[in-house]
Coordinates of C-alpha atoms in Angstrom, one line a residue:
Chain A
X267 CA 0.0 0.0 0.0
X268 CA 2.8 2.4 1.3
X269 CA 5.7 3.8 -1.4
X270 CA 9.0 3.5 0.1
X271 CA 10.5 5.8 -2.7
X272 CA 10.2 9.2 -2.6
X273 CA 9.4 11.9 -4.9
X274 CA 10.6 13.9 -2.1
X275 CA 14.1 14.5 -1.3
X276 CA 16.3 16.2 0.8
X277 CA 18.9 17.9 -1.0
X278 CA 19.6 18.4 -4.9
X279 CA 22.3 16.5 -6.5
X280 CA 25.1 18.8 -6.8
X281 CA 25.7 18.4 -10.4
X282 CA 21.8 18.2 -11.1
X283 CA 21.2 20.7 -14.1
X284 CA 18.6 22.8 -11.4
X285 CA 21.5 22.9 -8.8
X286 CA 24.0 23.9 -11.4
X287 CA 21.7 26.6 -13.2
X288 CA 20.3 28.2 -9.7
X289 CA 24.2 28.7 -9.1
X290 CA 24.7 30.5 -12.4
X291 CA 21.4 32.6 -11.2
X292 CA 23.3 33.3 -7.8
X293 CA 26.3 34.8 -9.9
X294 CA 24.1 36.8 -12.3
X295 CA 22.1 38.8 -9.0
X296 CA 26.2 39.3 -8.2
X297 CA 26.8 41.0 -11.2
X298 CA 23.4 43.1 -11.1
X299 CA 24.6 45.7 -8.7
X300 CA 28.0 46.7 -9.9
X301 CA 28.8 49.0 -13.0
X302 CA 29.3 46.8 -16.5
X303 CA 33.1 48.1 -16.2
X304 CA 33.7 46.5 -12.8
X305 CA 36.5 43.9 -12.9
X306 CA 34.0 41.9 -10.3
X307 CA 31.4 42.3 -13.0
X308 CA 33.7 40.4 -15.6
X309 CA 34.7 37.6 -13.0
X310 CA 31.2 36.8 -12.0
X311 CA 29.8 36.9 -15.3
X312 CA 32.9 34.1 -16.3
X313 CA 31.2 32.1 -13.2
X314 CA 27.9 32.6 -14.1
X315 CA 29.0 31.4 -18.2
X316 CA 30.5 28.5 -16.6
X317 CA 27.7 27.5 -14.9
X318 CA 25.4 27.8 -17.0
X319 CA 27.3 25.7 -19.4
X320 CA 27.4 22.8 -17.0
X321 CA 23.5 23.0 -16.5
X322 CA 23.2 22.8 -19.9
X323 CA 25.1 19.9 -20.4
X324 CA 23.5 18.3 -17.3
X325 CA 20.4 18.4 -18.7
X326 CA 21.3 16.2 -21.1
X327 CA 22.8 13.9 -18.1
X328 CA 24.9 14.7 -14.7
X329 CA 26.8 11.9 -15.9
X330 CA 28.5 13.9 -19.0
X331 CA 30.3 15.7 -16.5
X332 CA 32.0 13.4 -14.9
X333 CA 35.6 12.6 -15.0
X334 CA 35.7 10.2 -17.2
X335 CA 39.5 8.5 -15.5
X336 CA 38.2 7.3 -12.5
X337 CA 34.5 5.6 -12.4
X338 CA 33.8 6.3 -9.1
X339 CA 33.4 9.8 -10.6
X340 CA 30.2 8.3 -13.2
X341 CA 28.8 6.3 -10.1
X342 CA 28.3 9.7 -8.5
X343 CA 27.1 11.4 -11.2
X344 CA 24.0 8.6 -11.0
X345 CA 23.0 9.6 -7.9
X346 CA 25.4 7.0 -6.1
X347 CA 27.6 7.3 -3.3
X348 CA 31.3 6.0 -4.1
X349 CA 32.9 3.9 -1.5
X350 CA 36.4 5.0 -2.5
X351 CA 37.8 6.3 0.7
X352 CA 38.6 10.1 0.9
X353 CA 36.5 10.1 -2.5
X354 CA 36.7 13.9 -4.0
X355 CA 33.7 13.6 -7.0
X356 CA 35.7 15.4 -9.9
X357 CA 34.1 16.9 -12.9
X358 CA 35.3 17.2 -16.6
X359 CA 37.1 20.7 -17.5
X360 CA 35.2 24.0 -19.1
X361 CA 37.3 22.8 -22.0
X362 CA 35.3 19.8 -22.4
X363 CA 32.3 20.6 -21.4
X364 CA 32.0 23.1 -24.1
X365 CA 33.4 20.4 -26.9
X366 CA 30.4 18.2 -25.5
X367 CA 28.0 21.1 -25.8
X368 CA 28.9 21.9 -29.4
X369 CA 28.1 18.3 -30.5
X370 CA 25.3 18.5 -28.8
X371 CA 23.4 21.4 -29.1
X372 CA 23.3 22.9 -32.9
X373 CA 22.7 26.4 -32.0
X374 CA 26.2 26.2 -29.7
X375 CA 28.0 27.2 -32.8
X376 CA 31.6 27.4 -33.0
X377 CA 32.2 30.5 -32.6
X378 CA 30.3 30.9 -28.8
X379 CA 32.2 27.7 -27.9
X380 CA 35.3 30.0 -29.1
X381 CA 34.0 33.3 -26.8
X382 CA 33.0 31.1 -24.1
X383 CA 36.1 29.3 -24.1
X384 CA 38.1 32.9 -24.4
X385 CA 35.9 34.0 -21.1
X386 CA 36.5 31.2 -19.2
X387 CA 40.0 31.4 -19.5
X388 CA 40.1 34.5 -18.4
X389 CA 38.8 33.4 -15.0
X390 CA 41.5 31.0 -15.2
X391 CA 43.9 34.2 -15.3
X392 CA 42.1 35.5 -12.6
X393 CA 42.8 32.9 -10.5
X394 CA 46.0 30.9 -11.0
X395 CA 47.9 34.1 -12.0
X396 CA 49.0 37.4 -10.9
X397 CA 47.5 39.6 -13.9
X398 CA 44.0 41.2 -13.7
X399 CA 42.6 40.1 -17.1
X400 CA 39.1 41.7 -16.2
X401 CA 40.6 45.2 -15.3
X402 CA 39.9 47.6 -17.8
X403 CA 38.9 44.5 -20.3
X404 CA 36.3 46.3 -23.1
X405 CA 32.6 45.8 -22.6
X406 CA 32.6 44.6 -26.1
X407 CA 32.4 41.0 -24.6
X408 CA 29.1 41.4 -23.5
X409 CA 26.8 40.7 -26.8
X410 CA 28.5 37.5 -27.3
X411 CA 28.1 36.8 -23.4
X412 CA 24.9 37.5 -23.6
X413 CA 24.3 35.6 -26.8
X414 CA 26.1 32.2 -24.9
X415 CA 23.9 33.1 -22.2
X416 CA 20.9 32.9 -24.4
X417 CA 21.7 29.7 -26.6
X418 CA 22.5 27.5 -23.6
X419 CA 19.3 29.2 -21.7
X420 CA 16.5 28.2 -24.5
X421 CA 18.5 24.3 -24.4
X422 CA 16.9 24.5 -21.0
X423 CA 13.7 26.3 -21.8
X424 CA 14.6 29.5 -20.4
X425 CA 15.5 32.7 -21.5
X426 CA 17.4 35.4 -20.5
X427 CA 14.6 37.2 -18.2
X428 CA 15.5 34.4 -15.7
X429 CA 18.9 35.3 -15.1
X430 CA 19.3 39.0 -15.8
X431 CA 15.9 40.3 -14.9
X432 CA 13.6 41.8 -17.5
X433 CA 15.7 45.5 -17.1
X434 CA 18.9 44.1 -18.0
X435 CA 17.4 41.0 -20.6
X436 CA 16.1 43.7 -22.4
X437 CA 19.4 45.9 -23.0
X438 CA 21.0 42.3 -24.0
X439 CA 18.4 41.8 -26.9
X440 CA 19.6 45.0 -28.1
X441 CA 22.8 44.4 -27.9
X442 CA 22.6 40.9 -29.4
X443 CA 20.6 42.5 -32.2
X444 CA 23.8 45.2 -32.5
X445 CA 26.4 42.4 -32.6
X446 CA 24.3 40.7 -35.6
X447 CA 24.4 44.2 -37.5
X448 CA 27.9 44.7 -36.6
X449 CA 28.7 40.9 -37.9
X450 CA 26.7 41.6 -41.4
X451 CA 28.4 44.8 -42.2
X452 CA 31.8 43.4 -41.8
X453 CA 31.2 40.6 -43.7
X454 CA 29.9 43.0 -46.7
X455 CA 32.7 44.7 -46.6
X456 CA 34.8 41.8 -46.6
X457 CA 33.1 40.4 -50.0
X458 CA 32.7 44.2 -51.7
X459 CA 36.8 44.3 -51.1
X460 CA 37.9 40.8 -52.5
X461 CA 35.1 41.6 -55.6
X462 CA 37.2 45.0 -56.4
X463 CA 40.6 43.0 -56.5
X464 CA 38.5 40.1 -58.4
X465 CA 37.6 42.3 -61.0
X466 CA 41.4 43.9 -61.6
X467 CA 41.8 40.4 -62.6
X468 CA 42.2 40.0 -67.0
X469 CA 39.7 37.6 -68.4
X470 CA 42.0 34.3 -68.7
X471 CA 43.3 34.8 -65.6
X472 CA 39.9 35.0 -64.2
X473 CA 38.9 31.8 -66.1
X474 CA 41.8 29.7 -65.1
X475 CA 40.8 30.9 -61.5
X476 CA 37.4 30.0 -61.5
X477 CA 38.4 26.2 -63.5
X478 CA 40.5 26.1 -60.9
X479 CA 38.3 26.5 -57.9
X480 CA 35.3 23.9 -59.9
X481 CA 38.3 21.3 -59.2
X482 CA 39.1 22.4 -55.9
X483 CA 35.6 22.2 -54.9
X484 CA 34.8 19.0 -56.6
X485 CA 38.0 17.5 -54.8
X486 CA 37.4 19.0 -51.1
X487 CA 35.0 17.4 -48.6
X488 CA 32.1 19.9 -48.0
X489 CA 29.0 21.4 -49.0
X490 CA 29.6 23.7 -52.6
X491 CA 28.2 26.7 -52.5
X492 CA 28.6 30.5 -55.7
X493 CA 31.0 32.8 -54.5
X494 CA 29.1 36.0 -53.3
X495 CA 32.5 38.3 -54.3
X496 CA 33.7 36.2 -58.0
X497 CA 30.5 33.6 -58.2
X498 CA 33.7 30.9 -58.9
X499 CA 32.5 27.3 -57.1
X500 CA 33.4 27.6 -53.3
X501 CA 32.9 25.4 -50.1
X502 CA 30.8 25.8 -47.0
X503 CA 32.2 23.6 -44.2
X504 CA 30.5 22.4 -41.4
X505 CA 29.7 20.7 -38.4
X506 CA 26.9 17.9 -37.4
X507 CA 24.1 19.4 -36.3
X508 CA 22.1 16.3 -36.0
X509 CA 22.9 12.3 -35.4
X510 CA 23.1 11.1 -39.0
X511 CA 20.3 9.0 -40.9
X512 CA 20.6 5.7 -42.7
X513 CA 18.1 4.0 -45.4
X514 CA 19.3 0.9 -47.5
X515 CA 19.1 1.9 -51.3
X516 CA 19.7 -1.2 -52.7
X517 CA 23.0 -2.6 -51.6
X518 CA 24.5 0.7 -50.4
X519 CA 24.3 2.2 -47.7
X520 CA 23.0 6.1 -48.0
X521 CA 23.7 8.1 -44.3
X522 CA 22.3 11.6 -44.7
X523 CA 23.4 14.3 -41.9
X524 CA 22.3 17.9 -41.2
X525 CA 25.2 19.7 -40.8
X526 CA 25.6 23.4 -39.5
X527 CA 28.1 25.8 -41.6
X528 CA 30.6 27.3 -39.8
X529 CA 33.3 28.6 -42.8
X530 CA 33.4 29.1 -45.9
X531 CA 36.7 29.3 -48.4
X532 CA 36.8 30.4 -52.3
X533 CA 40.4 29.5 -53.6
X534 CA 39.2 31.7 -56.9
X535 CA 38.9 35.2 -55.1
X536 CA 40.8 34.2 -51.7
X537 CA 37.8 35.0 -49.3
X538 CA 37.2 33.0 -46.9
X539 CA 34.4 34.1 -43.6
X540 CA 33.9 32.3 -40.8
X541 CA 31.6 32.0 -38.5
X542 CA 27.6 31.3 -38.6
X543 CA 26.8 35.0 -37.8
X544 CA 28.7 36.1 -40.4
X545 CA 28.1 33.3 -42.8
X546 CA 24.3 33.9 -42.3
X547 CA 24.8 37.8 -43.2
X548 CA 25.5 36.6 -46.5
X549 CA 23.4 34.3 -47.2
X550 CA 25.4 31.4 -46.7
X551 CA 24.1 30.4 -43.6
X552 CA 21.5 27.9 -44.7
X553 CA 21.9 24.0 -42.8
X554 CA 22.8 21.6 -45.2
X555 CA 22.9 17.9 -46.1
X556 CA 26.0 15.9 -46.3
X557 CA 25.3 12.5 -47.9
X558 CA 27.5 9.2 -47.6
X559 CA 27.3 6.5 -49.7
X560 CA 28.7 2.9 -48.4
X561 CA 28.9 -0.9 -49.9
X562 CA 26.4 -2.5 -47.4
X563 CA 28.3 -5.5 -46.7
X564 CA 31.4 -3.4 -46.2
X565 CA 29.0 -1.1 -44.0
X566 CA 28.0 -4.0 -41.8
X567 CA 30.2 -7.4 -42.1
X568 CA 33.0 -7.5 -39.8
X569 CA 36.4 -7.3 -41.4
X570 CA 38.0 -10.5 -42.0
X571 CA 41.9 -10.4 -41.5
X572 CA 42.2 -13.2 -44.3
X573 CA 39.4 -13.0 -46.5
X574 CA 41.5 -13.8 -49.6
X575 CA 41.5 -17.7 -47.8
X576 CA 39.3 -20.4 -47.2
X577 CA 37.6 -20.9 -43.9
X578 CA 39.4 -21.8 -40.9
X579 CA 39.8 -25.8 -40.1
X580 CA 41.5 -28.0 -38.5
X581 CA 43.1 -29.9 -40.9
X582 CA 46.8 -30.4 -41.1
Chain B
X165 CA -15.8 16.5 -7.3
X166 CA -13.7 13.9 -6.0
X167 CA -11.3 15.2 -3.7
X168 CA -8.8 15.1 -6.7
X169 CA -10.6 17.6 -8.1
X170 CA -10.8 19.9 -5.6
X171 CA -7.3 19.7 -5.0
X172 CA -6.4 19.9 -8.7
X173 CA -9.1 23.2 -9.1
X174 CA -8.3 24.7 -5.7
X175 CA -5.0 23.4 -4.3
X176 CA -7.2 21.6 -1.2
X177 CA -10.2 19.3 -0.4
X178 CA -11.5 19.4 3.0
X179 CA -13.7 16.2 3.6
X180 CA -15.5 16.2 6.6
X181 CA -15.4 12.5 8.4
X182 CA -13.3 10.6 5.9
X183 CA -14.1 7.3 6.4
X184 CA -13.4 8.0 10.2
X185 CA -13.2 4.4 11.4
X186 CA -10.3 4.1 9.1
X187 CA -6.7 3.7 10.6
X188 CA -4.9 7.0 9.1
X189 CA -2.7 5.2 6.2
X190 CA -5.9 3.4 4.8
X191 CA -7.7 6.6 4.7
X192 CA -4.5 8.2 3.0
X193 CA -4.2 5.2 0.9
X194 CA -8.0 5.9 -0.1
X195 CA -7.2 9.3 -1.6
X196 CA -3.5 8.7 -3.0
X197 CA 0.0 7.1 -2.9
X198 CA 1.5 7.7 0.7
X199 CA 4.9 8.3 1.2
X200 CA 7.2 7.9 3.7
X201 CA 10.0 10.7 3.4
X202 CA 13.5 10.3 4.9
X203 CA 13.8 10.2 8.4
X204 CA 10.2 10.7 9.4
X205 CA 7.7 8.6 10.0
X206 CA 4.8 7.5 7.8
X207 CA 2.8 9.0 10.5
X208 CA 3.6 11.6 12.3
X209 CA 1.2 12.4 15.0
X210 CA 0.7 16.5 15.8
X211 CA -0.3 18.0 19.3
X212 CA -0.1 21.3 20.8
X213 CA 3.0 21.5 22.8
X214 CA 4.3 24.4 24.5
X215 CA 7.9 26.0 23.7
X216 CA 9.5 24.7 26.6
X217 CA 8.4 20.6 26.1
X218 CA 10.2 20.3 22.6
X219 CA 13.1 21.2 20.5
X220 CA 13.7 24.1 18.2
X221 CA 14.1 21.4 15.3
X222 CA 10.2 21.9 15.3
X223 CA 7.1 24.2 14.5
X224 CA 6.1 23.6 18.4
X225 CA 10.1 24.2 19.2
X226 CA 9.4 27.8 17.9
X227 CA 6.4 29.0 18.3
X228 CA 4.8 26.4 21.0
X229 CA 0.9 27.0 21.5
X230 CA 1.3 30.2 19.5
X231 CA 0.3 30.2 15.7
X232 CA 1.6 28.5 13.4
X233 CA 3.0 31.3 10.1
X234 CA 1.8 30.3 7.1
X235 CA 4.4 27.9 5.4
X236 CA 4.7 25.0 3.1
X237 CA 6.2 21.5 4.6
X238 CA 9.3 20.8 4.1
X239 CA 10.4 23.5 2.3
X240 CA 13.7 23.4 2.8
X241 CA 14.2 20.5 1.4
X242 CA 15.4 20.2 -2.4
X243 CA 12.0 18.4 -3.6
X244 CA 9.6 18.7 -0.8
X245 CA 6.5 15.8 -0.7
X246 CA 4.0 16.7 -3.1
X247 CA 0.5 16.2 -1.0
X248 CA -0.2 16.3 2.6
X249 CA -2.9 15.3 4.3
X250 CA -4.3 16.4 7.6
X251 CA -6.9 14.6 9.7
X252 CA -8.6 14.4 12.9
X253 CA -8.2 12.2 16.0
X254 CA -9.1 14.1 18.4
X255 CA -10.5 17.6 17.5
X256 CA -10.6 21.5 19.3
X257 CA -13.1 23.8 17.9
X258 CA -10.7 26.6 19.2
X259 CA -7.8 25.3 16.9
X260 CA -8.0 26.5 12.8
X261 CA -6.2 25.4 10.0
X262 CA -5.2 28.0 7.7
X263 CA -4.7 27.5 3.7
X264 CA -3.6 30.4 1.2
X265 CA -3.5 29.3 -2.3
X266 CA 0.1 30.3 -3.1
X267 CA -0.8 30.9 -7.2
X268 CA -1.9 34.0 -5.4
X269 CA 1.3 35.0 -4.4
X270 CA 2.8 34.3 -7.5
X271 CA 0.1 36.4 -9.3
X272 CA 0.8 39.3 -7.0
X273 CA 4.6 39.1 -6.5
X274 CA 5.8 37.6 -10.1
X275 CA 6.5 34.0 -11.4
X276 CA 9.6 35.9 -12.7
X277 CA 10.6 37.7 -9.3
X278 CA 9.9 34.5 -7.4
X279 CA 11.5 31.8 -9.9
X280 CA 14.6 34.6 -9.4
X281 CA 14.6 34.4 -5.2
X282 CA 17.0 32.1 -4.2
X283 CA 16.5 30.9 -0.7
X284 CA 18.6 28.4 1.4
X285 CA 18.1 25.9 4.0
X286 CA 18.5 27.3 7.7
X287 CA 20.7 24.6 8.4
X288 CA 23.1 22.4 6.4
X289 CA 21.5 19.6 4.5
X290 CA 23.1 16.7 4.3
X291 CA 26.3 18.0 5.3
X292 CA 26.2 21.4 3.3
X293 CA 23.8 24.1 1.8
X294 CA 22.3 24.4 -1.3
X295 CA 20.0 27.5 -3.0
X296 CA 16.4 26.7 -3.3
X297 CA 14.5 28.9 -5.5
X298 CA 10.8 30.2 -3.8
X299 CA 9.0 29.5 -7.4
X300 CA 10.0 26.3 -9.2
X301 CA 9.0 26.4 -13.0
X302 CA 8.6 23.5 -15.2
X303 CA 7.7 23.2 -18.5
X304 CA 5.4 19.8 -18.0
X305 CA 2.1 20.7 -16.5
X306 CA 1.2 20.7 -12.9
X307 CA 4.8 20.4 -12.1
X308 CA 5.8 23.9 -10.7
X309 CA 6.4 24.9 -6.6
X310 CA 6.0 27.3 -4.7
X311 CA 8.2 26.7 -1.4
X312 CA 7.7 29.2 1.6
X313 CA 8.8 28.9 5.6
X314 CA 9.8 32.3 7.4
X315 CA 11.6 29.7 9.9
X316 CA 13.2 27.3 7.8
X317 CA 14.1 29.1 4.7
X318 CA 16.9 31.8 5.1
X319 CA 17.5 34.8 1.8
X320 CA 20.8 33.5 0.3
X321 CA 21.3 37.3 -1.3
X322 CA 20.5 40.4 -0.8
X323 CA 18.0 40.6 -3.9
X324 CA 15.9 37.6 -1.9
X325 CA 16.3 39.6 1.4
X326 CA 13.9 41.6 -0.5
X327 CA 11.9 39.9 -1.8
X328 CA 11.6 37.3 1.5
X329 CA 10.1 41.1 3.2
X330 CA 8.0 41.7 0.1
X331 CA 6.1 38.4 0.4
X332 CA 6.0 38.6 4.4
X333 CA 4.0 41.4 4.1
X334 CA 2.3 40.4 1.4
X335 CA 1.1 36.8 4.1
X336 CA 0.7 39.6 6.7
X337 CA -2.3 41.4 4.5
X338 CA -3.9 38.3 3.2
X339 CA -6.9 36.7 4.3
X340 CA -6.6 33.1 4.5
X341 CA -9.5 30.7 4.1
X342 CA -9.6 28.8 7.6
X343 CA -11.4 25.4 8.6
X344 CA -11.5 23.9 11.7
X345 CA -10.3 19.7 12.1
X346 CA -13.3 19.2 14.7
X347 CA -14.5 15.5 14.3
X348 CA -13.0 12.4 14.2
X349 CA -11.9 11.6 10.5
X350 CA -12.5 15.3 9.3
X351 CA -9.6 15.9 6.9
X352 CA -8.1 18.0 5.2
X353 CA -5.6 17.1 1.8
X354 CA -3.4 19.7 0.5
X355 CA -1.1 20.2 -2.9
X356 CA 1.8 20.9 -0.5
X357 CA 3.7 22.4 -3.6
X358 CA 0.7 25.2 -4.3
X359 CA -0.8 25.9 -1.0
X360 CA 0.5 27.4 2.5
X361 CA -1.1 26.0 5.3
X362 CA -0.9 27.6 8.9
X363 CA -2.3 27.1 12.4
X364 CA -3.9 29.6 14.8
X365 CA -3.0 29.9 18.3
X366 CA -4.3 26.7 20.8
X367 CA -6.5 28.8 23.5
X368 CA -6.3 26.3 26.0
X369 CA -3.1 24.6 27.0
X370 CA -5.0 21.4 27.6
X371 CA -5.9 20.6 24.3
X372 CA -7.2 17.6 23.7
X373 CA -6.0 18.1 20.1
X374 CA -4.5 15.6 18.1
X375 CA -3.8 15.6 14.4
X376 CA -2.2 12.8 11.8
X377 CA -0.1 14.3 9.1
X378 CA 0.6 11.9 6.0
X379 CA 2.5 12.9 2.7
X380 CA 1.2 11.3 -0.5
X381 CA 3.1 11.4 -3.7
X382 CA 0.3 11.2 -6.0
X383 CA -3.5 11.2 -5.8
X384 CA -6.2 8.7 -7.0

């Protein structure tokens, strides 16, 4: 009749993705009170990115942020206590956990896993060394912290109301909205400059250029894609954005995967962007489908270390 | 409406003599899924006691025949049981039990404001402390909480020093609905994780009172 389990419980594992992100929200009412310049602004905002970042990937499991060299480590992560004497539970560095992250989450893009790695280092600076990396450091890292922020926020159904208050959520719209601007007109300006030098080019050096680059892409793994500065062939290369899918087409093997772009290189004209934000201000941002084709018996039979022989016996 | 109902529309059911010759877990098992919590017992069996009998560890410990404040159960902990259920032994007409549905709260105060105080346990749990937001969110339905104990629950920041004030006054002004546990089996189910619940002061020391507390983890 009685339930011996419990739906209540006394205290929240301390790598649960709710402990984790109600620590990130402890760091972000730190932040609230001092001026956007404060070095103590900069440090907690580094905790608060860190944090967040291990919620997110806890919400997937606790058990991605274990230390994966001792197992005692993944037995706590399950909600288990070790019996290793003078067990410390260790978790998996920021390093990793963002790695994990961009596999995992598509809109983690590159380039926040780059900022949020940058950021986090900083901390590290903080802490293990004698210079003052968040003194003085230009508030220009706040629309990319605030765009981390955001990304790893709506993996875990929330947005950025919840952890900055609607004051301050609002001012980090804008200036995510301000950091997409910025990133289009660069990348404009980028394409308008290679297309002047593209067009000082002669006519047969233009065409040996652009047979050129039809090889080049053929030959390169990636997704081809016009040239917005010398419309020559050029590639868009990405990463998974999705766990690939398989169908039998007769004997082979087709595995289809949605992939996310993250650069893009023309060998014709030399430009090369990276970077979703950017690649999307140009309209090269679009997801993409990388097909694979494979022999299906190569695809699934194990590989046999003498298949040129006759089966194994026993005979002399 | 089944008592489900009432608590699903309302946050409580009071039903007066609930199967009254029932021992206390067959009449909880009649309305849900008891559950025994860590280190308490399935039934826990409440009587006035003055300050001076018990330990601090306790509502009576703190505020002895006085009233109870307004609070949820259990607050303090990380996931705190999900129903509770009141019911009669032995009843005092003098004695009222207090509910205030706590979706009022969060209509007056903010989901947002509350979902953004972080609280913390008075005392180390399980060896240490951990942050305990008032207003739990969720995304699946019927899942959110509202936690609340002026006692048990300590601001962890200066932004839920605030807000703790804010919602003190906000108990202090509000007029909770009050019923009184007179007869044997009366009862009273609460969603501990939506509704406050409170006592009012025991007039006469001698009180005959007695009260069974059960938690449930889900209702049938």
């Amino acid at each position: 009749m009685t339930k011996k389990t419990t739906s209540a419980s006394k205290a929240a594992h301390p790598w649960s993705s709710e402990a984790l992100l109600t620590k990130a929200l402890r760091y972000a009412q730190e932040m609230q009170p001092l001026s956007r310049e404060d070095w103590r602004f900069g440090l907690s905002s580094a905790f608060v990115l860190e944090f967040l970042a291990r919620s997110a990937l806890a919400a997937a499991s606790p058990v991605l942020l274990a230390d994966p060299k001792d197992w005692n480590n993944i037995y706590f992560a399950l909600g288990r206590q070790p019996t290793a004497q003078k067990f410390i539970p260790k978790s998996i560095d920021a390093s990793s956990v963002l790695t994990r992250l961009r596999d995992i989450l598509p809109a983690f893009t590159t380039e926040l896993e780059g900022f949020a790695a940058q950021h986090i280092n900083r901390r590290n600076e903080e802490l293990h060394a004698g210079s003052i990396p968040f003194e003085g450091l230009p508030t220009t890292w706040l629309a990319p912290f605030y765009q981390t922020c955001q990304v790893l926020l709506a993996s875990m159904s929330r947005d950025l109301e919840y952890l900055f208050g609607t004051d301050e959520a609002a001012l980090a719209e804008k200036l995510i909205v301000a950091l997409r601007d910025e990133s289009a007109k660069a990348v404009q300006k980028s394409i308008s400059a290679r297309k002047t030098v593209w067009e000082t080019n002669d006519e047969t050096e233009r065409k040996n250029l652009i047979q050129k680059a039809t090889v080049w892409a053929t030959k390169h793994h990636g997704h081809r894609v016009t040239c917005p500065a010398c419309a020559s062939e050029a590639l868009v290369i990405g990463t998974a954005a999705a766990a690939p899918v398989k169908r039998l087409e007769g004997d082979l093997i087709v595995e289809v995967q949605d992939h996310l772009p993250a650069k893009f290189e023309c060998v014709a004209c030399g430009l090369k962007i990276a970077g979703l934000s950017q690649l999307t201000a140009c309209g090269l941002g679009a997801t993409y489908m990388s097909t694979s084709t494979y022999d299906a018996a190569d695809y699934y039979a194990p590989e046999d270390q003498h298949e040129e022989f006759e089966g194994d016996n026993n005979e002399y | 409406m089944t008592p489900k109902q009432l608590v699903e529309q309302q946050g409580y059911a009071f039903v007066p003599a609930f199967y009254p010759d029932f021992e206390p877990v067959a009449a909880a098992a009649a309305l849900g899924v008891p559950e025994q919590v860590d280190g308490l017992r399935l039934v826990q069996e409440l009587l006035p006691t003055t300050l001076n009998l018990t330990t601090p560890n306790t509502y009576s410990g703190n505020f002895g025949l006085g009233a109870f404040p307004l609070h949820t159960d259990l607050a303090h902990w990380a996931r705190p049981p999900r129903y509770l259920m009141l019911r009669c032994a032995i009843g005092d007409q003098d004695a009222h039990t207090q509910v205030v549905d706590g979706l009022s709260l969060v209509a007056d105060v903010g989901s947002s404001t509350l979902a953004r105080c972080l609280a913390r346990p008075r005392r180390p749990m399980m060896g240490s402390f951990q942050l305990l937001p008032i207003w739990q969110d969720s995304s699946e339905p019927n899942q959110q909480l509202i936690r609340w104990d002026s006692i048990y629950l300590k601001p962890a920041n200066g932004y839920a020093q605030i807000i703790f004030r804010h919602i003190a006054g906000w108990l202090s002004g509000t007029q909770p609905m009050t019923m009184v546990l007179l007869n044997e089996g009366d009862t009273l189910l609460l969603d501990n994780w939506r509704v406050l619940h409170g006592r009012s002061p025991i007039q006469k020391p001698a009180s005959p009172r007695r009260i069974h507390r059960l938690y449930l983890s889900s209702l049938t």
